[in-house]
mmCIF file of C-alpha atoms and ligand atoms in Angstrom:
data_model
loop_
_atom_site.group_PDB
_atom_site.id
_atom_site.type_symbol
_atom_site.label_atom_id
_atom_site.label_comp_id
_atom_site.label_asym_id
_atom_site.label_seq_id
_atom_site.Cartn_x
_atom_site.Cartn_y
_atom_site.Cartn_z
ATOM 1 C CA MET A 198 49.307 129.407 44.613
ATOM 2 C CA SER A 199 51.457 131.301 47.599
ATOM 3 C CA ARG A 200 50.278 135.364 48.139
ATOM 4 C CA PRO A 201 53.117 138.055 47.461
ATOM 5 C CA THR A 202 55.718 138.629 50.011
ATOM 6 C CA PRO A 203 54.725 140.680 53.161
ATOM 7 C CA SER A 204 55.949 143.982 53.818
ATOM 8 C CA THR A 205 59.509 144.182 54.968
ATOM 9 C CA GLN A 206 58.333 145.768 58.703
ATOM 10 C CA THR A 207 56.225 142.468 59.516
ATOM 11 C CA LEU A 208 58.611 139.924 58.026
ATOM 12 C CA HIS A 209 61.047 141.611 60.330
ATOM 13 C CA GLU A 210 59.222 141.012 62.813
ATOM 14 C CA ALA A 211 58.500 137.362 61.530
ATOM 15 C CA LEU A 212 62.034 136.587 61.460
ATOM 16 C CA GLU A 213 62.850 138.275 64.805
ATOM 17 C CA ALA A 214 60.518 135.919 66.339
ATOM 18 C CA ALA A 215 61.497 133.095 64.381
ATOM 19 C CA ALA A 216 65.206 133.630 66.297
ATOM 20 C CA GLY A 217 63.882 134.055 69.805
ATOM 21 C CA ILE A 218 61.851 130.643 69.089
ATOM 22 C CA GLY A 219 65.513 129.390 67.999
ATOM 23 C CA GLY A 220 66.408 130.489 71.437
ATOM 24 C CA LEU A 221 64.461 127.778 73.102
ATOM 25 C CA ALA A 222 66.028 124.788 71.531
ATOM 26 C CA PRO A 223 68.333 122.519 73.743
ATOM 27 C CA SER A 224 72.165 122.944 73.852
ATOM 28 C CA ILE A 225 74.709 121.323 75.583
ATOM 29 C CA HIS A 226 74.594 122.203 79.139
ATOM 30 C CA ASN A 227 72.291 125.262 78.439
ATOM 31 C CA THR A 228 75.463 127.031 76.758
ATOM 32 C CA GLN A 229 72.892 128.043 74.012
ATOM 33 C CA PRO A 230 75.996 128.892 71.861
ATOM 34 C CA TRP A 231 74.029 130.921 68.874
ATOM 35 C CA ARG A 232 73.916 134.435 67.829
ATOM 36 C CA TRP A 233 71.001 135.661 65.283
ATOM 37 C CA ARG A 234 71.358 138.826 62.794
ATOM 38 C CA VAL A 235 67.384 139.693 61.584
ATOM 39 C CA ALA A 236 68.425 140.969 57.936
ATOM 40 C CA PRO A 237 65.315 140.625 56.309
ATOM 41 C CA PRO A 238 64.797 138.756 54.325
ATOM 42 C CA VAL A 239 67.391 136.887 55.681
ATOM 43 C CA LEU A 240 67.742 135.753 59.400
ATOM 44 C CA GLU A 241 71.654 134.411 59.734
ATOM 45 C CA LEU A 242 72.906 132.404 62.223
ATOM 46 C CA ARG A 243 76.181 132.156 64.013
ATOM 47 C CA SER A 244 78.010 130.327 66.599
ATOM 48 C CA VAL A 245 79.346 131.451 69.824
ATOM 49 C CA ARG A 246 82.632 130.158 70.248
ATOM 50 C CA ASP A 247 83.283 131.343 73.797
ATOM 51 C CA ARG A 248 80.402 129.275 74.654
ATOM 52 C CA GLN A 249 81.992 125.871 73.486
ATOM 53 C CA LEU A 250 83.225 123.252 75.957
ATOM 54 C CA ALA A 251 87.016 123.577 75.346
ATOM 55 C CA ALA A 252 87.598 120.368 77.171
ATOM 56 C CA ALA A 253 84.406 118.296 76.490
ATOM 57 C CA ASP A 254 83.583 119.461 73.273
ATOM 58 C CA PRO A 255 87.128 120.444 71.549
ATOM 59 C CA LEU A 256 85.840 120.139 67.615
ATOM 60 C CA GLY A 257 82.605 122.079 68.301
ATOM 61 C CA ARG A 258 80.612 119.078 67.124
ATOM 62 C CA LEU A 259 77.945 119.267 70.262
ATOM 63 C CA LEU A 260 77.903 122.988 69.887
ATOM 64 C CA MET A 261 76.917 122.935 65.844
ATOM 65 C CA LEU A 262 74.392 120.072 66.985
ATOM 66 C CA SER A 263 72.984 122.725 69.746
ATOM 67 C CA CYS A 264 73.341 125.763 66.892
ATOM 68 C CA GLY A 265 71.459 122.942 64.098
ATOM 69 C CA ALA A 266 68.550 122.361 67.022
ATOM 70 C CA ALA A 267 67.785 126.139 67.193
ATOM 71 C CA LEU A 268 67.976 126.308 63.065
ATOM 72 C CA HIS A 269 65.043 123.818 62.932
ATOM 73 C CA HIS A 270 63.104 125.857 65.729
ATOM 74 C CA ALA A 271 63.739 128.749 63.850
ATOM 75 C CA ARG A 272 62.415 127.096 60.467
ATOM 76 C CA VAL A 273 59.201 125.787 62.720
ATOM 77 C CA ALA A 274 58.517 129.039 63.633
ATOM 78 C CA LEU A 275 58.711 130.744 59.508
ATOM 79 C CA ALA A 276 56.703 127.598 58.817
ATOM 80 C CA ALA A 277 53.996 127.824 61.315
ATOM 81 C CA GLU A 278 54.055 131.861 59.979
ATOM 82 C CA GLY A 279 53.237 130.995 56.525
ATOM 83 C CA ILE A 280 56.630 132.167 55.523
ATOM 84 C CA ARG A 281 58.351 129.981 53.391
ATOM 85 C CA SER A 282 62.207 129.925 53.304
ATOM 86 C CA THR A 283 65.594 128.571 51.928
ATOM 87 C CA VAL A 284 68.299 127.533 54.007
ATOM 88 C CA GLU A 285 72.244 127.960 52.921
ATOM 89 C CA ARG A 286 74.104 125.818 55.340
ATOM 90 C CA LEU A 287 77.854 127.179 56.059
ATOM 91 C CA PRO A 288 77.602 129.560 53.020
ATOM 92 C CA ASP A 289 80.588 130.993 53.120
ATOM 93 C CA PRO A 290 84.096 128.781 53.494
ATOM 94 C CA ALA A 291 86.105 132.313 55.030
ATOM 95 C CA ASP A 292 83.839 132.391 57.506
ATOM 96 C CA SER A 293 83.232 129.169 59.791
ATOM 97 C CA ASP A 294 81.190 130.919 62.362
ATOM 98 C CA LEU A 295 78.382 131.692 59.947
ATOM 99 C CA LEU A 296 76.424 128.639 60.509
ATOM 100 C CA ALA A 297 73.170 129.040 58.260
ATOM 101 C CA ARG A 298 71.573 131.949 56.241
ATOM 102 C CA ILE A 299 67.810 131.491 56.116
ATOM 103 C CA THR A 300 66.126 133.469 53.120
ATOM 104 C CA ALA A 301 62.277 134.131 53.114
ATOM 105 C CA VAL A 302 60.668 133.535 50.037
ATOM 106 C CA ASP A 303 57.042 133.966 50.129
ATOM 107 C CA ARG A 304 54.192 133.831 52.293
ATOM 108 C CA GLY A 305 51.034 131.353 52.313
ATOM 109 C CA GLY A 306 49.231 129.618 54.977
ATOM 110 C CA ALA A 307 50.804 127.695 57.814
ATOM 111 C CA SER A 308 49.951 123.465 57.636
ATOM 112 C CA ALA A 309 48.351 122.265 60.620
ATOM 113 C CA ALA A 310 51.822 120.284 61.174
ATOM 114 C CA THR A 311 53.796 123.106 61.483
ATOM 115 C CA THR A 312 51.332 124.597 63.976
ATOM 116 C CA ARG A 313 51.670 121.606 66.161
ATOM 117 C CA ALA A 314 55.733 121.201 65.778
ATOM 118 C CA LEU A 315 55.339 125.208 66.983
ATOM 119 C CA ALA A 316 53.168 123.903 70.257
ATOM 120 C CA ALA A 317 55.799 121.329 71.117
ATOM 121 C CA ILE A 318 58.541 124.083 71.167
ATOM 122 C CA ARG A 319 57.028 125.390 73.853
ATOM 123 C CA GLU A 320 56.085 122.273 75.701
ATOM 124 C CA ARG A 321 59.288 120.502 74.872
ATOM 125 C CA HIS A 322 62.103 120.105 77.713
ATOM 126 C CA THR A 323 65.117 117.969 79.079
ATOM 127 C CA ASP A 324 63.441 115.256 81.765
ATOM 128 C CA ARG A 325 66.144 113.343 83.665
ATOM 129 C CA ARG A 326 63.351 111.741 85.814
ATOM 130 C CA PRO A 327 62.933 107.803 85.653
ATOM 131 C CA VAL A 328 60.517 107.204 82.425
ATOM 132 C CA SER A 329 57.410 105.372 83.602
ATOM 133 C CA SER A 330 57.127 101.349 83.025
ATOM 134 C CA THR A 331 54.714 101.779 80.073
ATOM 135 C CA PRO A 332 57.093 101.342 76.819
ATOM 136 C CA VAL A 333 57.520 103.554 74.109
ATOM 137 C CA THR A 334 55.720 101.900 71.069
ATOM 138 C CA PRO A 335 57.288 100.861 67.471
ATOM 139 C CA THR A 336 54.670 102.745 65.656
ATOM 140 C CA ALA A 337 55.986 105.698 67.954
ATOM 141 C CA LEU A 338 59.539 104.642 67.170
ATOM 142 C CA THR A 339 59.254 104.604 63.207
ATOM 143 C CA ALA A 340 57.729 108.261 63.092
ATOM 144 C CA LEU A 341 60.760 109.587 65.428
ATOM 145 C CA ALA A 342 63.429 107.629 62.825
ATOM 146 C CA GLN A 343 61.226 109.090 59.974
ATOM 147 C CA ALA A 344 61.864 112.468 61.597
ATOM 148 C CA ALA A 345 65.591 112.398 61.971
ATOM 149 C CA GLU A 346 65.527 110.714 57.900
ATOM 150 C CA ALA A 347 63.923 113.909 56.867
ATOM 151 C CA GLU A 348 66.328 116.246 58.087
ATOM 152 C CA GLY A 349 69.175 114.244 56.426
ATOM 153 C CA ALA A 350 69.959 111.850 59.468
ATOM 154 C CA HIS A 351 69.493 108.630 60.963
ATOM 155 C CA LEU A 352 67.933 107.183 64.138
ATOM 156 C CA HIS A 353 69.015 103.697 65.090
ATOM 157 C CA VAL A 354 67.083 101.894 68.148
ATOM 158 C CA LEU A 355 68.857 99.969 70.420
ATOM 159 C CA ARG A 356 68.256 96.139 70.803
ATOM 160 C CA PRO A 357 68.078 94.926 74.715
ATOM 161 C CA ASP A 358 71.988 93.528 73.987
ATOM 162 C CA GLY A 359 73.055 97.095 72.230
ATOM 163 C CA VAL A 360 71.561 98.680 75.307
ATOM 164 C CA ILE A 361 73.929 96.681 77.681
ATOM 165 C CA GLU A 362 76.927 97.556 75.493
ATOM 166 C CA LEU A 363 75.988 101.185 75.749
ATOM 167 C CA ALA A 364 75.609 100.960 79.152
ATOM 168 C CA ALA A 365 78.802 99.933 79.657
ATOM 169 C CA ALA A 366 80.306 102.524 77.271
ATOM 170 C CA ALA A 367 78.370 105.352 78.829
ATOM 171 C CA ALA A 368 79.661 104.358 82.411
ATOM 172 C CA GLU A 369 83.100 104.075 80.829
ATOM 173 C CA ALA A 370 82.796 107.464 79.272
ATOM 174 C CA GLN A 371 82.120 109.134 82.575
ATOM 175 C CA ARG A 372 84.991 107.335 84.314
ATOM 176 C CA VAL A 373 87.153 108.719 81.949
ATOM 177 C CA GLU A 374 85.701 112.448 82.232
ATOM 178 C CA ASN A 375 85.400 112.044 85.949
ATOM 179 C CA ARG A 376 89.537 111.755 85.679
ATOM 180 C CA ASP A 377 89.744 114.655 83.692
ATOM 181 C CA PRO A 378 90.523 117.861 85.544
ATOM 182 C CA ASP A 379 89.812 119.891 82.743
ATOM 183 C CA ILE A 380 86.296 118.283 82.108
ATOM 184 C CA VAL A 381 85.792 118.346 85.516
ATOM 185 C CA GLU A 382 86.040 122.280 86.212
ATOM 186 C CA GLU A 383 84.065 123.219 82.741
ATOM 187 C CA LEU A 384 80.978 120.845 83.978
ATOM 188 C CA ALA A 385 81.556 122.921 87.262
ATOM 189 C CA TYR A 386 81.241 126.201 85.658
ATOM 190 C CA TRP A 387 77.933 125.180 83.795
ATOM 191 C CA VAL A 388 76.124 123.488 85.981
ATOM 192 C CA GLY A 389 75.217 124.987 89.380
ATOM 193 C CA GLY A 390 74.949 122.884 92.156
ATOM 194 C CA SER A 391 71.462 123.346 94.985
ATOM 195 C CA ASN A 392 73.670 126.217 96.494
ATOM 196 C CA THR A 393 75.137 127.564 93.047
ATOM 197 C CA PRO A 394 73.427 129.876 90.797
ATOM 198 C CA SER A 395 74.182 129.070 86.839
ATOM 199 C CA VAL A 396 76.094 131.064 85.302
ATOM 200 C CA THR A 397 74.659 134.869 84.289
ATOM 201 C CA ALA A 398 75.292 136.144 81.274
ATOM 202 C CA PRO A 399 76.715 139.826 81.221
ATOM 203 C CA SER A 400 73.777 141.873 80.152
ATOM 204 C CA ALA A 401 73.574 145.456 79.075
ATOM 205 C CA THR A 402 70.400 146.144 81.482
ATOM 206 C CA GLY A 403 71.687 144.177 84.432
ATOM 207 C CA GLY A 404 69.068 141.093 84.420
ATOM 208 C CA GLY A 405 70.251 138.119 85.509
ATOM 209 C CA GLU A 406 69.258 135.863 82.332
ATOM 210 C CA THR A 407 70.871 132.484 82.662
ATOM 211 C CA LEU A 408 73.187 130.454 81.055
ATOM 212 C CA GLY A 409 73.792 126.684 82.266
ATOM 213 C CA LEU A 410 72.098 124.140 84.176
ATOM 214 C CA PRO A 411 70.314 125.158 87.463
ATOM 215 C CA ALA A 412 70.233 122.921 90.126
ATOM 216 C CA ASP A 413 65.772 122.360 89.994
ATOM 217 C CA VAL A 414 65.988 120.219 86.608
ATOM 218 C CA ILE A 415 68.660 117.959 88.173
ATOM 219 C CA PRO A 416 67.374 115.002 90.319
ATOM 220 C CA THR A 417 67.831 114.710 93.949
ATOM 221 C CA THR A 418 69.778 111.271 93.787
ATOM 222 C CA PRO A 419 70.897 109.738 90.432
ATOM 223 C CA PRO A 420 67.952 107.809 89.330
ATOM 224 C CA ARG A 421 69.037 103.824 89.091
ATOM 225 C CA SER A 422 69.663 102.756 85.463
ATOM 226 C CA THR A 423 70.878 100.730 83.425
ATOM 227 C CA VAL A 424 72.828 103.202 81.450
ATOM 228 C CA PRO A 425 73.613 105.950 83.512
ATOM 229 C CA GLY A 426 72.842 109.445 83.061
ATOM 230 C CA ARG A 427 75.011 112.313 82.918
ATOM 231 C CA ASP A 428 77.362 112.585 86.761
ATOM 232 C CA PHE A 429 76.995 116.593 87.135
ATOM 233 C CA GLY A 430 79.203 116.054 90.165
ATOM 234 C CA HIS A 431 76.332 116.469 92.737
ATOM 235 C CA GLY A 432 72.812 116.551 92.850
ATOM 236 C CA GLY A 433 70.343 119.010 92.538
ATOM 237 C CA THR A 434 66.704 119.520 93.888
ATOM 238 C CA LEU A 435 64.358 117.947 91.142
ATOM 239 C CA PRO A 436 62.304 115.186 93.046
ATOM 240 C CA ILE A 437 62.484 111.937 91.111
ATOM 241 C CA GLY A 438 59.687 109.758 92.914
ATOM 242 C CA GLU A 439 61.014 106.626 91.480
ATOM 243 C CA SER A 440 59.005 103.327 92.681
ATOM 244 C CA PRO A 441 61.492 100.846 94.256
ATOM 245 C CA ALA A 442 59.782 97.742 92.860
ATOM 246 C CA ARG A 443 60.035 98.599 89.773
ATOM 247 C CA GLY A 444 64.053 97.998 90.132
ATOM 248 C CA GLY A 445 65.401 100.623 87.336
ATOM 249 C CA HIS A 446 64.450 103.899 85.803
ATOM 250 C CA ASP A 447 65.074 103.072 82.492
ATOM 251 C CA ARG A 448 63.505 99.110 81.987
ATOM 252 C CA ALA A 449 60.570 100.231 80.116
ATOM 253 C CA ALA A 450 62.491 103.122 77.959
ATOM 254 C CA SER A 451 64.356 103.030 74.496
ATOM 255 C CA TYR A 452 67.831 104.116 73.646
ATOM 256 C CA ALA A 453 68.798 105.470 70.006
ATOM 257 C CA VAL A 454 71.871 106.517 68.380
ATOM 258 C CA LEU A 455 71.428 109.918 66.322
ATOM 259 C CA TYR A 456 73.765 109.721 63.487
ATOM 260 C CA THR A 457 74.955 110.983 60.382
ATOM 261 C CA ASP A 458 76.904 109.475 56.919
ATOM 262 C CA GLU A 459 79.857 111.903 57.561
ATOM 263 C CA ASP A 460 81.321 113.643 60.268
ATOM 264 C CA LEU A 461 82.112 116.852 59.286
ATOM 265 C CA PRO A 462 80.724 120.144 60.308
ATOM 266 C CA GLU A 463 77.599 120.341 57.799
ATOM 267 C CA ALA A 464 76.452 117.164 59.161
ATOM 268 C CA TRP A 465 76.535 117.622 62.743
ATOM 269 C CA LEU A 466 74.482 121.126 61.928
ATOM 270 C CA ARG A 467 72.198 118.699 60.207
ATOM 271 C CA ALA A 468 72.145 115.949 63.451
ATOM 272 C CA GLY A 469 70.788 119.430 65.425
ATOM 273 C CA GLU A 470 68.055 119.765 63.076
ATOM 274 C CA ALA A 471 66.973 116.287 63.734
ATOM 275 C CA LEU A 472 67.969 116.094 67.257
ATOM 276 C CA SER A 473 64.708 118.940 67.346
ATOM 277 C CA ALA A 474 62.436 117.284 64.505
ATOM 278 C CA VAL A 475 62.726 113.907 66.815
ATOM 279 C CA TRP A 476 62.218 115.704 70.217
ATOM 280 C CA LEU A 477 59.197 117.887 69.044
ATOM 281 C CA ALA A 478 57.785 114.521 66.803
ATOM 282 C CA ALA A 479 58.429 112.691 70.936
ATOM 283 C CA THR A 480 56.899 116.073 72.150
ATOM 284 C CA GLU A 481 53.974 115.495 70.050
ATOM 285 C CA ARG A 482 53.159 111.963 71.158
ATOM 286 C CA GLY A 483 53.567 112.962 74.908
ATOM 287 C CA LEU A 484 56.909 111.129 75.002
ATOM 288 C CA SER A 485 60.341 112.623 76.739
ATOM 289 C CA VAL A 486 63.496 112.760 75.328
ATOM 290 C CA LEU A 487 66.830 112.587 77.423
ATOM 291 C CA PRO A 488 70.170 113.566 75.233
ATOM 292 C CA LEU A 489 73.276 111.501 76.758
ATOM 293 C CA SER A 490 76.370 112.944 75.049
ATOM 294 C CA ALA A 491 78.803 111.498 77.405
ATOM 295 C CA ALA A 492 79.514 108.582 75.440
ATOM 296 C CA VAL A 493 79.988 110.441 72.084
ATOM 297 C CA GLU A 494 82.538 112.842 73.879
ATOM 298 C CA VAL A 495 84.957 110.489 74.383
ATOM 299 C CA ASP A 496 86.791 108.695 71.452
ATOM 300 C CA ALA A 497 87.172 104.901 72.541
ATOM 301 C CA THR A 498 83.233 105.058 73.638
ATOM 302 C CA ARG A 499 82.475 106.887 70.393
ATOM 303 C CA ALA A 500 84.092 103.746 68.825
ATOM 304 C CA THR A 501 81.850 101.440 70.528
ATOM 305 C CA LEU A 502 78.644 103.706 69.401
ATOM 306 C CA ARG A 503 80.253 103.169 65.710
ATOM 307 C CA ARG A 504 80.232 99.448 66.184
ATOM 308 C CA LEU A 505 76.739 99.553 67.660
ATOM 309 C CA LEU A 506 75.707 101.057 64.309
ATOM 310 C CA SER A 507 77.484 98.688 62.446
ATOM 311 C CA HIS A 508 79.962 101.002 60.908
ATOM 312 C CA LEU A 509 76.332 102.234 59.173
ATOM 313 C CA GLY A 510 77.585 106.456 59.975
ATOM 314 C CA GLU A 511 78.289 108.493 62.832
ATOM 315 C CA PRO A 512 77.609 108.679 66.035
ATOM 316 C CA MET A 513 76.416 112.182 67.030
ATOM 317 C CA LEU A 514 74.459 111.464 70.178
ATOM 318 C CA VAL A 515 72.661 109.390 72.380
ATOM 319 C CA LEU A 516 68.729 109.837 73.026
ATOM 320 C CA ARG A 517 66.683 107.773 76.062
ATOM 321 C CA ILE A 518 63.461 107.895 74.978
ATOM 322 C CA GLY A 519 60.455 107.287 77.277
ATOM 323 C CA VAL A 520 56.699 107.590 78.705
ATOM 324 C CA PRO A 521 57.373 110.167 81.325
ATOM 325 C CA GLU A 522 55.879 110.113 84.654
ATOM 326 C CA PRO A 523 53.243 112.574 85.191
ATOM 327 C CA GLY A 524 54.562 115.635 87.782
ATOM 328 C CA PRO A 525 55.823 119.273 86.335
ATOM 329 C CA VAL A 526 60.049 119.457 85.493
ATOM 330 C CA PRO A 527 60.579 123.118 85.322
ATOM 331 C CA HIS A 528 61.775 124.594 82.290
ATOM 332 C CA THR A 529 65.391 125.554 81.539
ATOM 333 C CA PRO A 530 65.616 129.576 81.878
ATOM 334 C CA ARG A 531 66.955 131.126 78.581
ATOM 335 C CA LEU A 532 69.223 134.702 77.791
ATOM 336 C CA ARG A 533 66.820 137.178 76.818
ATOM 337 C CA PRO A 534 66.107 137.756 73.020
ATOM 338 C CA ASP A 535 68.075 141.234 73.303
ATOM 339 C CA GLN A 536 71.466 138.976 74.371
ATOM 340 C CA THR A 537 71.506 136.855 71.040
ATOM 341 C CA ILE A 538 69.408 138.742 68.825
ATOM 342 C CA GLU A 539 71.278 141.392 66.362
ATOM 343 C CA HIS A 540 69.386 143.391 63.783
ATOM 344 C CA ARG A 541 70.538 145.382 60.932
HETATM 345 C C1 FMN B 205 74.176 117.849 72.176
HETATM 346 C C2 FMN B 205 73.227 117.895 73.268
HETATM 347 C C3 FMN B 205 74.154 117.122 74.223
HETATM 348 C C4 FMN B 205 73.448 116.766 75.574
HETATM 349 N N1 FMN B 205 73.646 116.037 76.654
HETATM 350 C C5 FMN B 205 73.271 115.955 77.873
HETATM 351 C C6 FMN B 205 73.532 115.058 78.477
HETATM 352 O O1 FMN B 205 74.415 114.242 78.029
HETATM 353 N N2 FMN B 205 72.889 114.973 79.725
HETATM 354 C C7 FMN B 205 71.574 115.487 79.991
HETATM 355 O O2 FMN B 205 71.337 115.715 80.944
HETATM 356 N N3 FMN B 205 71.131 116.511 79.573
HETATM 357 C C8 FMN B 205 72.146 117.093 77.695
HETATM 358 N N4 FMN B 205 71.215 117.579 77.486
HETATM 359 C C9 FMN B 205 70.267 118.348 77.614
HETATM 360 C C10 FMN B 205 70.354 119.757 77.682
HETATM 361 O O3 FMN B 205 71.341 120.050 79.468
HETATM 362 C C11 FMN B 205 69.182 120.832 77.691
HETATM 363 O O4 FMN B 205 68.920 120.839 76.433
HETATM 364 C C12 FMN B 205 69.684 122.070 78.291
HETATM 365 O O5 FMN B 205 70.143 122.205 79.583
HETATM 366 C C13 FMN B 205 68.376 122.795 77.884
HETATM 367 O O6 FMN B 205 67.300 122.716 78.684
HETATM 368 P P1 FMN B 205 66.144 122.047 78.102
HETATM 369 O O7 FMN B 205 66.200 120.781 76.914
HETATM 370 O O8 FMN B 205 65.107 121.588 79.108
HETATM 371 O O9 FMN B 205 65.496 123.127 77.490
HETATM 372 C C14 FMN B 205 71.873 117.883 75.719
HETATM 373 C C15 FMN B 205 71.749 118.955 74.672
HETATM 374 C C16 FMN B 205 72.192 118.807 73.725
HETATM 375 C C17 FMN B 205 71.788 119.612 72.536
#
C-alpha cells in the first residue's frame, strides 16, 4: 500500500532535485541539450535545439539520446525518493521540443535497487583511458543487455569478427568527419584543447559553468586500440598510462551496439533511457563505458552497423565496455541547476 501524495512543497523539492540529477546525465560532447520545468505534480523535459550539433547530428538523434539519458536519471532520482511516477513521451505532437512529461503519482518506500542506481549516477563518468586486461564477464554483459531491454531497446555484444568490422567502420567514419569542415569546426567549438577553456554558458550570475569537454578528460595521446576512439583533433591532459606490453588498449574490452526497433524520435529517446540504464548497471558492477558515436553519425558506416545487427534493428550508439584501470578520471563539469531548471 502506498502512502498519501506528499505536500506540494515537498514534491516541488523532489521534482527539482530529480531535474538536478537529470543534469548529471551523459550527453554528446557534453552539450547538455535539456531544460526542465518544475510544475508539481509534473516535471517536464524539453530539448534545447540551440545545443544540437547541426553538422554531426542534423536529425537530432544524438540530442534525443542525450535527453533520454537525462530522463532516465530523473526517473531514478524520483524512484529513489519513493515517488512513483508515470511518463508520457513526446506528449504533444504540436510541440516536438516537449520530450517528456513525468507525473508524480504517489509516494512509498524506495527499493534498494533504485538507491544503488542513484549512487551509480553520482559515480558514473566517461572513461577514455585504455581498459585493463581483465575481460568483462558474460554474466555482466547479460545483465547490461537486460537493462537495455527493460527500457525498450536492445544491446548486441559483438563477436571478435564483428569488432574487426566495427573498427574499420569507426576509422572510416572518422576519416569522413575529418574531411567535413562543418563537423571539424563544430567539434572544435565544443571540445577544449589543453589551452582552450571549454564553452562557457551565458549565466545571469556570470558564473563560469561549462558546456563541452575540458582537456582533462581527453587522453594526452590517442590510446592504441583496435577500434579507434573519437579523434578530438588534439590531445588533452588525461594521462593514459598504457602498458606497451599489452599491445592494444581494447583487447579485453567488449564492444556492443545499442539499437532500437525503429528510427523515430520516441525510439531515440528510449535508446537514451536505455543508455543510462546500461551505464548505471555497468557502474554498479565496476565497469567503465565509453560511447562511440562517429560510426552512427555517418550514413555509410551506420549501414555497416545495421548489417552487423543482421538488420534486426536501428543502430543508435556503439559502446566500449571494460574493466577500468585504477586511478581517478576527472568528472566533466555541468551547467548549474539554475541554468537548466525553471519553475512554474
Ligand atoms: C549520445 C552520446 C554520444 C557520445 N559519443 C561520444 C564519442 O563518440 N566519444 C567520446 O569520447 N565520448 C562520447 N560521449 C560521451 C560524452 O562526451 C560525455 O557523456 C560527456 O562529455 C559528459 O561527460 P561524462 O559522461 O563523463 O559525465 C557520448 C555521449 C552520448 C550521450
